[in-house]
Amino acid sequence: MCGRYALDVTGLELARSFDAMLGTGARFLPRFNLAPTMEVPVLRSAGEAAIRLDLLRWGLVPAWASDPAAGSRMINARSETVFEKPAFKTAVRERRCLVPATLFYEWKRDGRNRIPFGVRPTDGTCFGFAGIWERWDRGEERLETVAILTTSPNSAMSSIHDRMPVILDSDERARWLDHRSHDEGGPSEAELRSFLEPVADERLLVHRVSTRVNDVKHEGIDLMDPLDETPEDPEPPGLFG
């Protein structure tokens, strides 16, 4: 599962890095403990070859859902079934996006405790998670929401958790955001599915982080810092199951 992450750049810096137009993402400021139901920056197609940076609520609400609270249960979409699940199958074909992140957090079970780890790219750039987005509209109540795709873990992550986010490389990102039909030069379903594999171990740097990250109210760049000591960890909240 991908249930918490950090992004230590502004919306303006993100737009420059990804050569994107500034939408509502222009007002994003660095956050170090992004969690479900928060507004998060998302890169999505703006027509032709352009992309735009917008803020969407994390937790996908299908267009047909009667209650937007459904989004709190759909922060992730399993890549193995995303093309078949009713909640996701239209979005993955028509509304793909990228979710940028500096680092994501994951928890390893150790008896009754869960030990937090930070995972970042070894090259110091931003991750680009494969995402899908959806628009929910009920009269004056409108939402745009996003889910992050997950896959099986690579060997660097398998001792910590049984899932990890789908991390796209630069070539895959452009194709993931290409919404042309296959006949017009866009990606086929088979090509899209080929992107949904675990990233190579050597692209990840994994380290312990402070248990302060367990509480979504905690913020600050220090949450990402590697933890050298190994103190006994308290029982964290059960936000991510």
Coordinates of C-alpha atoms in Angstrom, one line a residue:
M1 CA 0.0 0.0 0.0
C2 CA 1.0 3.6 -0.5
G3 CA -0.7 5.5 2.3
R4 CA 1.6 8.4 3.2
Y5 CA 4.3 10.4 1.4
A6 CA 6.3 13.6 1.2
L7 CA 6.9 16.2 -1.4
D8 CA 9.4 18.8 -0.5
V9 CA 9.1 21.2 -3.5
T10 CA 6.6 23.9 -4.4
G11 CA 4.0 23.7 -7.1
L12 CA 6.0 26.2 -9.2
E13 CA 9.1 24.0 -8.9
L14 CA 7.1 20.9 -9.8
A15 CA 5.7 22.6 -12.9
R16 CA 9.2 23.6 -14.0
S17 CA 10.6 20.2 -13.3
F18 CA 7.9 18.4 -15.3
D19 CA 7.5 21.1 -18.0
A20 CA 3.9 21.5 -17.0
M21 CA 1.3 24.2 -17.1
L22 CA 0.3 25.6 -13.7
G23 CA -3.3 24.9 -12.7
T24 CA -4.6 24.7 -9.1
G25 CA -1.2 23.1 -8.2
A26 CA 0.3 26.5 -8.3
R27 CA -0.6 27.0 -4.6
F28 CA 1.0 23.8 -3.4
L29 CA 3.7 24.2 -0.7
P30 CA 6.1 21.5 0.5
R31 CA 4.4 18.9 2.7
F32 CA 6.2 16.0 4.6
N33 CA 3.3 13.9 5.7
L34 CA 0.7 13.8 2.9
A35 CA -2.2 11.5 3.8
P36 CA -5.5 10.3 2.3
T37 CA -8.3 12.9 1.9
M38 CA -5.7 15.7 1.6
E39 CA -5.3 17.7 -1.6
V40 CA -2.2 16.5 -3.4
P41 CA -0.5 17.7 -6.6
V42 CA -1.2 15.7 -9.7
L43 CA 0.1 15.9 -13.3
R44 CA -2.4 15.2 -16.0
S45 CA -3.0 15.7 -19.7
A46 CA -4.1 19.2 -20.8
G47 CA -4.6 18.2 -24.5
E48 CA -2.2 17.5 -27.3
A49 CA 1.3 17.0 -25.6
A50 CA 0.7 19.4 -22.8
I51 CA 0.4 18.5 -19.1
R52 CA -1.0 20.5 -16.2
L53 CA -0.4 20.5 -12.5
D54 CA -3.6 20.5 -10.4
L55 CA -4.6 19.7 -6.8
L56 CA -6.9 16.7 -6.4
R57 CA -8.2 15.0 -3.2
W58 CA -6.5 11.8 -2.5
G59 CA -9.0 8.9 -2.4
L60 CA -10.8 8.2 -5.7
V61 CA -14.6 8.7 -5.8
P62 CA -16.2 7.0 -8.8
A63 CA -18.5 9.1 -10.9
W64 CA -21.4 6.8 -10.1
A65 CA -20.8 6.7 -6.3
S66 CA -23.8 8.0 -4.2
D67 CA -21.5 9.1 -1.4
P68 CA -18.1 10.8 -1.8
A69 CA -17.0 9.2 1.5
A70 CA -16.3 6.1 -0.7
G71 CA -13.0 7.8 -1.6
S72 CA -11.5 7.2 1.8
R73 CA -11.4 3.5 0.9
M74 CA -9.9 4.0 -2.5
I75 CA -6.6 5.7 -2.0
N76 CA -4.9 2.9 -4.0
A77 CA -5.8 0.8 -7.0
R78 CA -4.2 -2.7 -7.5
S79 CA -2.5 -2.7 -10.9
E80 CA -3.3 -6.4 -11.3
T81 CA -7.1 -5.7 -11.4
V82 CA -7.3 -1.9 -12.3
F83 CA -8.5 -2.6 -15.8
E84 CA -11.4 -4.8 -14.6
K85 CA -12.6 -3.2 -11.3
P86 CA -15.8 -1.1 -11.9
A87 CA -14.4 1.7 -9.7
F88 CA -11.2 2.1 -11.8
K89 CA -11.6 0.6 -15.3
T90 CA -12.8 3.8 -17.0
A91 CA -10.4 6.1 -15.2
V92 CA -7.3 3.9 -16.2
R93 CA -8.3 4.0 -19.8
E94 CA -9.3 7.7 -20.0
R95 CA -8.0 9.6 -17.0
R96 CA -4.4 8.6 -16.2
C97 CA -2.1 10.9 -14.2
L98 CA 1.2 11.1 -12.4
V99 CA 1.5 11.7 -8.6
P100 CA 5.0 13.2 -7.8
A101 CA 6.7 12.4 -4.5
T102 CA 10.1 13.0 -3.0
L103 CA 9.7 10.0 -0.6
F104 CA 7.0 7.6 0.5
Y105 CA 6.6 6.0 3.9
E106 CA 5.9 2.3 4.6
W107 CA 5.5 0.4 7.8
K108 CA 7.0 -3.0 8.7
R109 CA 5.2 -5.2 11.2
D110 CA 7.3 -6.3 14.1
G111 CA 5.1 -8.1 16.6
R112 CA 2.5 -5.6 17.8
N113 CA 4.6 -2.7 16.5
R114 CA 4.9 -1.2 13.0
I115 CA 8.2 0.4 12.2
P116 CA 8.2 3.3 9.7
F117 CA 10.6 3.4 6.8
G118 CA 11.2 6.1 4.2
V119 CA 11.8 5.2 0.5
R120 CA 13.3 7.7 -1.9
P121 CA 14.9 7.7 -5.4
T122 CA 18.6 7.0 -5.4
D123 CA 19.2 9.7 -8.0
G124 CA 17.7 12.5 -5.9
T125 CA 14.8 13.3 -8.3
C126 CA 11.1 13.0 -7.7
F127 CA 9.2 9.8 -8.1
G128 CA 6.4 9.8 -10.6
F129 CA 3.7 7.4 -9.3
A130 CA 1.2 6.0 -11.8
G131 CA -2.2 7.4 -10.8
I132 CA -5.8 7.6 -12.1
W133 CA -8.2 10.4 -11.4
E134 CA -12.0 10.8 -11.5
R135 CA -14.6 13.6 -11.5
W136 CA -17.6 13.4 -9.2
D137 CA -20.4 15.9 -9.7
R138 CA -23.7 16.2 -7.8
G139 CA -25.1 19.7 -8.6
E140 CA -23.1 22.2 -6.6
E141 CA -21.0 19.5 -5.0
R142 CA -18.0 18.7 -7.2
L143 CA -14.9 16.7 -6.5
E144 CA -11.8 15.7 -8.5
T145 CA -10.0 12.8 -6.8
V146 CA -7.0 10.5 -7.4
A147 CA -5.8 7.0 -6.6
I148 CA -2.2 5.7 -6.7
L149 CA -1.6 2.4 -8.4
T150 CA 0.3 -0.3 -6.5
T151 CA 2.1 -3.5 -7.5
S152 CA 3.9 -6.3 -5.9
P153 CA 7.1 -5.4 -4.0
N154 CA 10.7 -5.7 -5.4
S155 CA 13.2 -7.4 -3.2
A156 CA 14.2 -4.1 -1.5
M157 CA 10.6 -3.6 -0.3
S158 CA 9.5 -7.2 0.2
S159 CA 10.7 -7.5 3.8
I160 CA 8.8 -4.4 4.7
H161 CA 5.4 -4.7 3.0
D162 CA 3.6 -6.8 0.4
R163 CA 2.7 -3.8 -1.9
M164 CA 4.5 -0.8 -3.3
P165 CA 3.5 2.1 -5.6
V166 CA 3.9 1.8 -9.3
I167 CA 6.9 4.1 -10.1
L168 CA 7.2 5.2 -13.7
D169 CA 10.4 6.2 -15.5
S170 CA 10.6 9.3 -17.7
D171 CA 9.7 7.4 -21.0
E172 CA 6.8 5.6 -19.3
R173 CA 5.5 8.8 -17.8
A174 CA 5.0 10.4 -21.2
R175 CA 3.1 7.3 -22.5
W176 CA 1.1 7.0 -19.3
L177 CA -0.2 10.5 -19.9
D178 CA -0.9 10.0 -23.6
H179 CA -4.6 9.7 -24.0
R180 CA -4.7 9.2 -27.7
S181 CA -6.3 6.0 -29.0
H182 CA -4.0 3.2 -30.0
D183 CA -5.0 3.8 -33.7
E184 CA -3.8 7.4 -33.3
G185 CA -0.4 6.5 -31.8
G186 CA -1.4 6.2 -28.2
P187 CA -0.5 3.3 -25.9
S188 CA -2.3 0.0 -26.1
E189 CA -3.7 -1.6 -23.0
A190 CA -0.8 -4.2 -23.2
E191 CA 1.7 -1.4 -23.3
L192 CA 0.1 0.3 -20.2
R193 CA 0.0 -3.0 -18.4
S194 CA 3.8 -3.5 -19.1
F195 CA 4.5 -0.3 -17.0
L196 CA 2.8 -1.7 -13.9
E197 CA 5.8 -3.8 -12.6
P198 CA 8.0 -3.2 -9.5
V199 CA 10.8 -0.8 -10.0
A200 CA 14.4 -2.1 -10.0
D201 CA 15.9 -2.4 -6.5
E202 CA 18.8 -0.1 -7.4
R203 CA 16.5 2.9 -7.9
L204 CA 15.4 2.9 -4.3
L205 CA 17.1 4.1 -1.1
V206 CA 15.3 2.6 1.9
H207 CA 15.9 3.7 5.6
R208 CA 14.3 3.9 9.0
V209 CA 12.5 7.1 9.9
S210 CA 11.1 8.6 13.1
T211 CA 7.8 7.2 14.5
R212 CA 6.7 10.8 14.6
V213 CA 5.4 10.2 11.0
N214 CA 2.8 7.8 12.5
D215 CA 0.7 10.9 13.4
V216 CA -0.6 12.8 10.4
K217 CA -0.6 16.0 12.4
H218 CA 3.2 15.9 12.5
E219 CA 4.9 17.9 9.8
G220 CA 8.4 19.0 9.0
I221 CA 11.4 18.1 6.8
D222 CA 12.9 16.1 9.6
L223 CA 10.3 13.4 9.1
M224 CA 12.2 12.3 6.1
D225 CA 15.6 12.0 7.9
P226 CA 17.2 8.6 8.2
L227 CA 17.0 7.2 11.7
D228 CA 20.3 5.8 13.0
E229 CA 19.1 4.6 16.3
T230 CA 16.6 1.7 16.7
P231 CA 14.5 2.5 19.7
E232 CA 11.4 0.5 20.7
D233 CA 8.5 1.7 18.6
P234 CA 5.1 2.6 20.1
E235 CA 2.0 1.2 18.5
P236 CA 1.1 3.5 15.6
P237 CA -2.4 4.4 14.6
G238 CA -4.3 2.0 12.4
L239 CA -4.9 4.4 9.5
F240 CA -3.5 2.0 6.8
G241 CA -4.6 -1.4 8.0

